[in-house]
C-alpha positions as a printed NumPy array, in Angstrom:
array([[  3.649,  26.94 , -28.649],
       [  4.217,  29.442, -30.867],
       [  5.864,  32.568, -29.299],
       [  4.209,  35.765, -30.865],
       [  5.002,  39.835, -30.017],
       [  3.618,  41.456, -33.328],
       [ -0.468,  40.517, -33.08 ],
       [ -1.039,  44.499, -31.303],
       [ -4.976,  43.573, -31.802],
       [ -4.887,  41.283, -29.667],
       [ -6.801,  41.988, -26.591],
       [ -9.023,  40.613, -24.022],
       [-12.551,  41.704, -22.349],
       [-13.729,  41.411, -19.646],
       [-16.834,  39.217, -19.046],
       [-19.506,  41.291, -18.289],
       [-18.251,  43.014, -21.539],
       [-18.05 ,  39.841, -23.805],
       [-21.539,  38.771, -22.28 ],
       [-22.726,  41.97 , -24.721],
       [-20.743,  40.937, -27.116],
       [-23.126,  37.606, -28.795],
       [-21.58 ,  36.577, -31.79 ],
       [-18.407,  38.281, -32.026],
       [-15.148,  36.25 , -31.663],
       [-13.489,  37.515, -28.553],
       [-10.965,  36.746, -26.157],
       [-11.084,  36.672, -22.442],
       [ -8.847,  35.373, -19.53 ],
       [-10.348,  34.508, -16.355],
       [-10.343,  32.539, -12.799],
       [-12.101,  28.195, -13.391],
       [-13.913,  27.94 , -10.899],
       [-15.682,  24.962, -11.906],
       [-14.976,  21.865, -14.46 ],
       [-17.242,  19.623, -15.634],
       [-16.598,  16.223, -16.896],
       [-15.676,  15.845, -20.741],
       [-17.19 ,  13.273, -22.576],
       [-18.347,  12.841, -25.903],
       [-20.689,  14.634, -28.144],
       [-23.449,  13.413, -29.947],
       [-21.32 ,  13.367, -32.75 ],
       [-17.672,  13.442, -33.659],
       [-15.861,  14.929, -31.184],
       [-14.908,  15.383, -27.506],
       [-16.586,  18.082, -25.687],
       [-17.073,  19.669, -22.341],
       [-17.148,  23.449, -20.35 ],
       [-15.742,  25.292, -17.683],
       [-16.592,  28.263, -15.881],
       [-14.587,  31.086, -15.317],
       [-15.535,  34.261, -13.236],
       [-13.746,  37.188, -12.825],
       [-13.411,  40.59 , -11.873],
       [-15.952,  42.37 , -13.922],
       [-18.099,  39.407, -13.21 ],
       [-17.675,  37.265, -10.28 ],
       [-21.166,  35.983,  -9.807],
       [-21.96 ,  33.548, -11.181],
       [-19.276,  33.554, -13.819],
       [-19.057,  32.285, -17.746],
       [-20.038,  29.155, -19.063],
       [-17.013,  28.148, -22.155],
       [-17.471,  25.078, -24.303],
       [-15.297,  23.524, -25.298],
       [-15.27 ,  20.704, -28.386],
       [-11.84 ,  18.875, -29.958],
       [-11.274,  15.677, -32.078],
       [ -9.964,  13.448, -28.345],
       [-10.004,  14.272, -25.177],
       [ -6.639,  14.528, -24.828],
       [ -6.933,  18.266, -26.841],
       [ -9.858,  19.236, -24.079],
       [ -8.59 ,  21.441, -20.713],
       [ -7.636,  19.641, -18.269],
       [ -7.885,  22.075, -15.322],
       [ -6.1  ,  20.832, -12.155],
       [ -7.417,  22.924,  -9.369],
       [-10.161,  25.446,  -9.199],
       [ -8.657,  29.276,  -9.285],
       [ -6.48 ,  28.442, -11.564],
       [ -5.85 ,  30.563, -14.591],
       [ -6.988,  30.413, -18.377],
       [ -6.982,  32.839, -21.489],
       [ -9.098,  32.046, -24.522],
       [ -9.171,  33.393, -27.937],
       [-11.214,  33.414, -30.798],
       [-14.104,  32.147, -28.725],
       [-17.19 ,  32.842, -30.001],
       [-20.291,  34.605, -27.242],
       [-23.418,  32.361, -27.621],
       [-26.661,  32.413, -26.088],
       [-28.999,  28.887, -25.469],
       [-32.114,  30.127, -24.153],
       [-31.139,  33.002, -20.959],
       [-28.268,  31.234, -20.701],
       [-25.26 ,  33.338, -22.502],
       [-21.787,  31.484, -22.519],
       [-18.854,  30.774, -24.829],
       [-17.922,  28.803, -27.341],
       [-14.213,  27.315, -28.2  ],
       [-14.195,  26.344, -31.792],
       [-11.179,  23.4  , -32.726],
       [-10.707,  25.521, -36.419],
       [ -9.307,  28.813, -35.11 ],
       [ -9.724,  29.014, -30.864],
       [ -7.161,  28.285, -28.356],
       [ -6.296,  28.328, -24.885],
       [ -3.571,  28.306, -21.939],
       [ -4.359,  27.247, -18.192],
       [ -1.655,  28.765, -15.604],
       [ -1.46 ,  27.748, -12.321],
       [ -3.379,  30.472, -10.201],
       [ -0.497,  30.426,  -7.321],
       [  2.401,  30.504,  -8.648],
       [  3.395,  34.087,  -9.395],
       [  6.508,  33.399, -10.85 ],
       [  5.631,  31.123, -13.212],
       [  3.808,  32.458, -16.113],
       [  4.456,  28.817, -18.397],
       [  0.957,  26.952, -19.178],
       [  0.744,  23.967, -17.749],
       [ -1.629,  22.899, -20.581],
       [ -2.138,  24.962, -23.754],
       [ -3.488,  24.005, -27.796],
       [ -1.713,  24.006, -30.91 ],
       [ -2.745,  27.23 , -31.813],
       [ -2.025,  29.123, -29.088],
       [  0.21 ,  32.487, -29.43 ],
       [  2.343,  33.11 , -25.658],
       [  2.733,  37.196, -25.061],
       [  4.991,  39.134, -23.454],
       [  2.426,  41.758, -22.255],
       [ -0.177,  38.403, -21.23 ],
       [  1.742,  38.381, -17.983],
       [  0.61 ,  41.52 , -16.629],
       [ -3.199,  40.242, -17.022],
       [ -2.379,  36.996, -15.611],
       [ -0.647,  38.478, -12.83 ],
       [ -3.58 ,  41.346, -12.009],
       [ -6.622,  38.357, -11.983],
       [ -4.082,  36.694,  -9.145],
       [ -3.289,  39.451,  -7.431],
       [ -6.908,  39.972,  -7.153],
       [ -7.457,  36.297,  -6.371],
       [ -5.28 ,  37.048,  -2.39 ],
       [ -8.822,  39.421,  -1.835],
       [-11.251,  37.58 ,  -3.544],
       [-12.697,  34.277,  -1.84 ],
       [-13.972,  31.89 ,  -4.588],
       [-17.457,  30.811,  -4.963],
       [-17.737,  27.394,  -5.014],
       [-21.566,  26.865,  -3.9  ],
       [-19.542,  24.968,  -0.736],
       [-22.894,  25.609,   1.813],
       [-24.525,  22.676,  -0.91 ],
       [-22.559,  20.1  ,   0.118],
       [-22.998,  17.076,   1.702],
       [-20.383,  14.415,   3.17 ],
       [-20.756,  10.455,   3.619],
       [-22.529,  10.711,   6.33 ],
       [-25.811,  12.452,   5.328],
       [-26.341,  10.284,   1.715],
       [-29.571,   9.213,   1.051],
       [-30.648,   6.516,  -0.781],
       [-32.067,   7.364,  -4.306],
       [-30.718,  10.955,  -4.201],
       [-28.866,  13.416,  -6.389],
       [-25.945,  14.818,  -4.323],
       [-22.608,  17.409,  -4.146],
       [-19.683,  15.885,  -2.019],
       [-16.297,  17.305,  -1.479],
       [-14.41 ,  14.496,  -1.742],
       [-10.972,  12.557,  -1.849],
       [-10.22 ,  10.604,  -5.197],
       [ -8.11 ,   7.579,  -3.177],
       [ -8.103,   5.128,  -6.288],
       [ -9.748,   5.003, -10.093],
       [-10.458,   1.304, -11.594],
       [-11.596,  -0.137, -14.598],
       [-13.673,  -3.31 , -12.477],
       [-14.217,  -3.973, -17.1  ],
       [-14.471,  -2.847, -20.619],
       [-15.643,   0.477, -20.657],
       [-17.208,   0.549, -17.302],
       [-15.526,   2.826, -14.318],
       [-14.964,   3.216, -10.364],
       [-13.648,   5.477,  -8.564],
       [-12.851,   4.732,  -4.978],
       [-13.669,   8.269,  -2.619],
       [-13.345,   8.983,   0.483],
       [-14.154,  11.676,   3.019],
       [-13.306,  10.923,   6.521],
       [-16.978,  10.065,   7.301],
       [-18.925,   7.505,   7.369],
       [-21.787,   6.467,   5.537],
       [-25.242,   5.315,   7.455],
       [-26.032,   1.784,   8.939],
       [-28.633,   0.614,   6.484],
       [-31.204,  -1.618,   7.022],
       [-30.836,  -5.702,   6.287],
       [-33.81 ,  -6.23 ,   3.156],
       [-33.024, -10.034,   3.021],
       [-34.47 , -13.636,   4.355],
       [-32.143, -15.394,   6.081],
       [-32.678, -18.003,   4.089],
       [-31.458, -16.611,   1.833],
       [-27.563, -16.891,   2.959],
       [-27.583, -20.546,   1.271],
       [-28.234, -19.688,  -2.203],
       [-28.443, -16.173,  -2.304],
       [-25.415, -14.936,  -0.094],
       [-24.851, -10.99 ,   0.93 ],
       [-21.738,  -9.892,  -1.088],
       [-18.849,  -8.373,   0.852],
       [-18.847,  -5.668,  -2.11 ],
       [-21.375,  -3.603,  -3.318],
       [-19.563,  -3.598,  -7.444],
       [-18.793,  -7.812,  -8.551],
       [-14.716,  -6.473,  -8.427],
       [-12.487,  -7.506,  -5.827],
       [-10.031,  -4.668,  -5.072],
       [ -5.935,  -6.052,  -5.413],
       [ -4.219,  -6.281,  -1.775],
       [ -2.098,  -3.865,  -2.799],
       [ -4.866,  -1.398,  -3.144],
       [ -6.044,  -2.648,  -0.252],
       [ -3.629,  -1.308,   1.906],
       [ -3.367,   1.943,   0.133],
       [ -6.796,   2.639,   1.187],
       [ -7.34 ,   5.033,   4.751],
       [ -8.766,   2.784,   7.258],
       [-10.869,   4.737,   8.793],
       [-13.879,   6.619,   6.923],
       [-16.168,   5.125,   4.171],
       [-14.506,   4.29 ,   1.304],
       [-17.298,   4.703,  -1.559],
       [-17.426,   3.083,  -4.888],
       [-18.591,   5.032,  -7.589],
       [-19.846,   3.893, -10.473],
       [-19.281,   5.292, -14.266],
       [-22.543,   3.491, -15.417],
       [-22.422,   1.675, -18.748],
       [-24.55 ,   4.292, -20.648],
       [-22.16 ,   7.426, -19.596],
       [-18.946,   5.292, -21.1  ],
       [-18.221,   7.881, -23.161],
       [-17.057,  10.106, -20.351],
       [-13.027,  11.381, -20.446],
       [-13.006,   9.39 , -16.766],
       [ -8.751,   9.32 , -16.764],
       [ -9.832,  12.837, -16.305],
       [-10.258,  11.963, -13.184],
       [ -6.562,  11.44 , -11.3  ],
       [ -6.074,   9.722,  -7.827],
       [ -5.33 ,  11.505,  -4.723],
       [ -7.135,  14.648,  -5.331],
       [ -9.535,  16.281,  -3.658],
       [-12.415,  17.086,  -5.659],
       [-16.252,  18.243,  -5.221],
       [-18.085,  15.79 ,  -7.045],
       [-21.619,  17.666,  -8.335],
       [-24.584,  16.168,  -9.242],
       [-23.941,  11.993,  -8.31 ],
       [-26.679,   9.696,  -7.937],
       [-26.585,   7.276,  -4.427],
       [-27.588,   3.664,  -4.566],
       [-28.416,   0.744,  -1.825],
       [-27.09 ,  -2.753,  -3.604],
       [-27.487,  -5.776,  -1.364],
       [-27.279,  -2.778,   1.466],
       [-24.24 ,  -1.598,   1.177],
       [-24.13 ,   2.217,  -0.493],
       [-22.275,   2.781,  -3.454],
       [-22.971,   6.34 ,  -6.121],
       [-23.397,   6.668,  -9.768],
       [-21.447,   9.569, -11.811],
       [-24.028,  10.555, -14.218],
       [-23.584,  12.403, -17.71 ],
       [-24.181,  15.608, -16.228],
       [-21.845,  14.642, -13.215],
       [-19.419,  18.246, -12.879],
       [-16.667,  17.991, -11.415],
       [-13.968,  21.007,  -9.137],
       [ -9.955,  19.793,  -8.691],
       [ -9.76 ,  21.518,  -5.142],
       [ -5.844,  22.528,  -3.45 ],
       [ -5.274,  20.119,  -0.642],
       [ -4.863,  24.254,   0.697],
       [ -8.437,  25.161,   0.527],
       [-10.857,  25.913,   3.727],
       [-12.662,  23.177,   3.225],
       [-10.258,  19.94 ,   2.746],
       [ -8.014,  21.324,   6.109],
       [-11.011,  21.313,   7.616],
       [-12.377,  17.527,   6.809],
       [ -8.214,  16.731,   7.274],
       [ -8.328,  18.124,  10.374],
       [-11.939,  16.384,  12.045],
       [-10.105,  12.911,   9.8  ],
       [ -7.14 ,  13.163,  12.173],
       [ -8.578,  14.084,  15.444],
       [-11.039,  11.038,  15.136],
       [ -7.948,   9.36 ,  13.858],
       [ -6.253,   9.62 ,  16.895],
       [ -8.525,   9.614,  19.585],
       [ -9.629,   6.084,  21.612],
       [-13.064,   6.021,  20.266],
       [-12.638,   7.875,  17.116],
       [-11.991,   3.555,  15.446],
       [-15.367,   3.007,  16.296],
       [-18.121,   3.779,  14.028],
       [-19.79 ,   7.284,  14.495],
       [-23.461,   5.695,  14.233],
       [-22.534,   3.105,  17.623],
       [-22.287,   6.061,  19.583],
       [-22.015,   6.84 ,  22.597],
       [-21.387,   3.046,  23.014],
       [-22.406,  -0.253,  21.093],
       [-24.393,  -2.211,  22.103],
       [-24.453,  -4.438,  25.319],
       [-25.133,  -8.043,  24.628],
       [-22.025,  -8.884,  23.579],
       [-18.426,  -8.19 ,  25.547],
       [-15.519,  -9.114,  24.679],
       [-12.173, -10.117,  26.894],
       [-10.283,  -7.35 ,  26.569],
       [-11.949,  -4.668,  26.819],
       [ -9.313,  -2.229,  27.027],
       [ -8.151,  -2.803,  23.886],
       [ -8.382,  -0.107,  21.191],
       [-10.363,  -0.795,  19.103],
       [ -9.586,  -0.805,  14.953],
       [-11.866,  -1.023,  11.927],
       [-12.388,  -4.503,   9.355],
       [-10.031,  -2.362,   6.664],
       [ -7.114,  -1.917,   9.259],
       [ -7.664,  -5.989,  10.235],
       [ -7.917,  -6.857,   5.888],
       [ -4.332,  -4.405,   5.585],
       [ -2.927,  -5.756,   8.714],
       [  0.832,  -6.368,   7.547],
       [  0.69 ,  -9.692,   8.79 ],
       [ -2.026, -12.476,   7.902],
       [ -2.221, -13.831,  11.096],
       [ -3.069, -10.503,  13.65 ],
       [ -6.211, -10.305,  16.42 ],
       [ -7.993,  -7.236,  16.634],
       [-10.901,  -5.834,  18.307],
       [-13.581,  -4.328,  16.654],
       [-17.03 ,  -2.866,  16.732],
       [-19.284,  -4.484,  14.05 ],
       [-23.147,  -5.337,  12.725],
       [-23.518,  -8.935,  12.215],
       [-25.898,  -9.23 ,   8.584],
       [-25.751, -13.136,   8.068],
       [-25.573, -16.293,   9.346],
       [-25.17 , -18.945,   7.197],
       [-26.926, -21.85 ,   8.004],
       [-29.448, -20.052,   9.095],
       [-31.224, -21.841,  11.405],
       [-30.086, -22.473,  15.143],
       [-30.906, -26.565,  15.251],
       [-28.501, -26.219,  11.766],
       [-25.072, -24.399,  14.005],
       [-23.714, -27.683,  14.652],
       [-22.257, -30.867,  13.051],
       [-23.568, -33.826,  13.612],
       [-20.995, -34.379,  15.647],
       [-21.776, -31.502,  17.818],
       [-18.835, -28.633,  16.6  ],
       [-19.898, -25.541,  16.485],
       [-19.079, -23.814,  13.15 ],
       [-20.964, -20.842,  11.134],
       [-19.828, -18.335,   9.14 ],
       [-20.642, -14.836,   9.616],
       [-20.556, -11.884,   7.395],
       [-19.658,  -8.76 ,   9.82 ],
       [-19.665,  -5.291,   8.562],
       [-18.372,  -1.932,   9.82 ],
       [-18.219,   1.786,   7.829],
       [-14.842,   1.105,   6.094],
       [-15.422,  -2.981,   5.216],
       [-17.94 ,  -6.766,   5.095],
       [-16.307,  -9.874,   5.438],
       [-16.47 , -13.367,   6.777],
       [-15.797, -14.38 ,   9.881],
       [-16.046, -17.685,  11.608],
       [-17.971, -19.467,  14.898],
       [-15.814, -22.359,  15.582],
       [-15.526, -24.842,  18.982],
       [-14.501, -23.366,  21.586],
       [-14.806, -20.024,  20.137],
       [-19.039, -20.463,  19.715],
       [-19.025, -22.301,  22.943],
       [-17.27 , -19.703,  24.757],
       [-19.809, -16.476,  22.395],
       [-23.322, -19.233,  23.165],
       [-21.966, -19.53 ,  26.277],
       [-22.237, -23.1  ,  26.169],
       [-24.761, -25.263,  24.273],
       [-27.76 , -23.902,  24.954],
       [-31.205, -25.191,  23.403],
       [-32.45 , -24.642,  19.857],
       [-35.238, -22.341,  21.355],
       [-32.305, -19.2  ,  23.692],
       [-29.972, -20.287,  20.377],
       [-32.23 , -18.602,  17.633],
       [-33.359, -15.668,  20.497],
       [-29.846, -15.093,  20.681],
       [-29.576, -15.276,  16.933],
       [-32.814, -12.801,  16.415],
       [-30.924, -10.623,  18.32 ],
       [-27.259, -10.502,  16.869],
       [-29.483, -10.524,  13.85 ],
       [-31.657,  -7.967,  14.308],
       [-34.895, -10.449,  13.569],
       [-37.595,  -9.438,  14.947],
       [-39.715, -12.245,  16.733],
       [-42.82 , -13.704,  16.754],
       [-44.493, -14.971,  19.857],
       [-42.437, -18.527,  19.976],
       [-39.153, -17.089,  19.712],
       [-38.804, -17.437,  15.631],
       [-38.086, -14.904,  13.404],
       [-40.544, -12.603,  11.656],
       [-39.049, -12.071,   7.928],
       [-41.876,  -9.968,   7.146],
       [-39.826,  -6.917,   8.726],
       [-36.851,  -5.373,   7.874],
       [-34.011,  -6.298,   9.936],
       [-31.254,  -3.376,  12.072],
       [-28.742,  -5.767,  13.412],
       [-26.857,  -3.898,  16.55 ],
       [-23.14 ,  -2.369,  16.8  ],
       [-21.344,  -4.953,  18.991],
       [-18.025,  -5.833,  19.788],
       [-16.11 ,  -8.632,  19.331],
       [-12.609,  -9.407,  18.876],
       [-10.919, -11.625,  15.911],
       [ -8.367, -13.478,  14.99 ],
       [ -6.917, -13.552,  10.988],
       [ -5.127, -17.291,  10.262],
       [ -4.408, -18.959,   7.035],
       [ -4.851, -22.976,   5.881],
       [ -2.532, -23.544,   3.463],
       [  0.976, -22.288,   3.457],
       [  1.869, -22.131,   0.411],
       [ -0.456, -19.058,  -0.095],
       [ -1.104, -17.605,   3.007],
       [ -2.773, -14.606,   1.994],
       [ -4.573, -16.707,  -0.854],
       [ -6.473, -18.562,   2.54 ],
       [ -6.395, -16.182,   4.996],
       [ -9.766, -16.477,   7.289],
       [-11.397, -14.818,  10.144],
       [-12.691, -16.266,  13.003],
       [-14.125, -14.368,  16.507],
       [-12.466, -15.226,  19.685],
       [-12.348, -13.921,  23.069],
       [-16.45 , -12.794,  22.606],
       [-19.566, -13.994,  24.564],
       [-23.153, -12.728,  24.258],
       [-24.237, -12.039,  26.905],
       [-28.305, -12.412,  26.802]])
């Protein structure tokens, strides 16, 4: 950053005046209200776009398109409301839209914290940026204007995770809780807003569980335990995929532990598990922890977390199905994520779950030739999907002894939400909607030398009432 005081011809234009200076080089200073994801251009440059406003043009603002040799030379705006100073940008048109074009050869930028009126040093600037003492008054003027001007971030068009729908594009206010590379040039964001994604219909047939079992996550990538333990224990953590066709996106610009507005992401289902896809035209705005919408989301989450019933899935209210009961009805519920992240291998948990798959799937195979129950169930709630076993005396209690195959089949169909034929058998041409049930889980290990790696879950102290 160079210091200059000799450029008296340096002059900022207000946005409304700059829009009339088509084809000319202008200098602008404005408040950032939106940022696009950086990506590779069709040529050799990297590209991103931001939208800025000022007092002369508070809505909808003007886009500034940036080109640079590398991603790290593009502007990285930390929060909506920060101030950017740009020099020698060219005013252009594309159809009816007017925008400013940043040229890497002669343009410059500097970005300032929009809420700190005691520090006028930019937290990022380009190599050609020249700081001037008199620029402070323009920055301070925008800060004072922002005190009385609420930035329109388009929040009325945003959804929470509980409102997502398959195949739709949507906007989301969420917190990025983790960023990881699942394979070369393929990335995954874990995002969360304290709400639950809605339960979905299971469209796989029961007999497919042996050859093609339901996966425990929508992406073939297992999170390490140290990451798992950092995730929120309540509310869905949604996987957001950066598709291979979008691998040139500047994913490193997305930071963990930040609230963002994701504009135009696509929601999909895989194996009855929600995930979303980051599109090439997805736009991102970083939000401050003090923004009203963030404070509102965190307040709702805190209230839910402190409530005895808040740990139940939202879609199970006012109460879960009565087809199963536990021996510990007064023990508070916890989520499957809380059980997975338990600091000890061995533990006991009271949960509300759906049974989405069973292996073996035929009731006549639930017991071994010697008459011992051994069944693997796939359980899910909005936070996780796990395998849990019904074994020996715990299964005897669950099924109320040793009923007939016909009765076991009816119990299984109720548990898995399967429609029945006249003979009590499943009708797999119907989709399954398993009910929410209460159950007790205990965790244990089967290998003393690898206690965490051999950890399993088992249902106990639970009885089907039908």
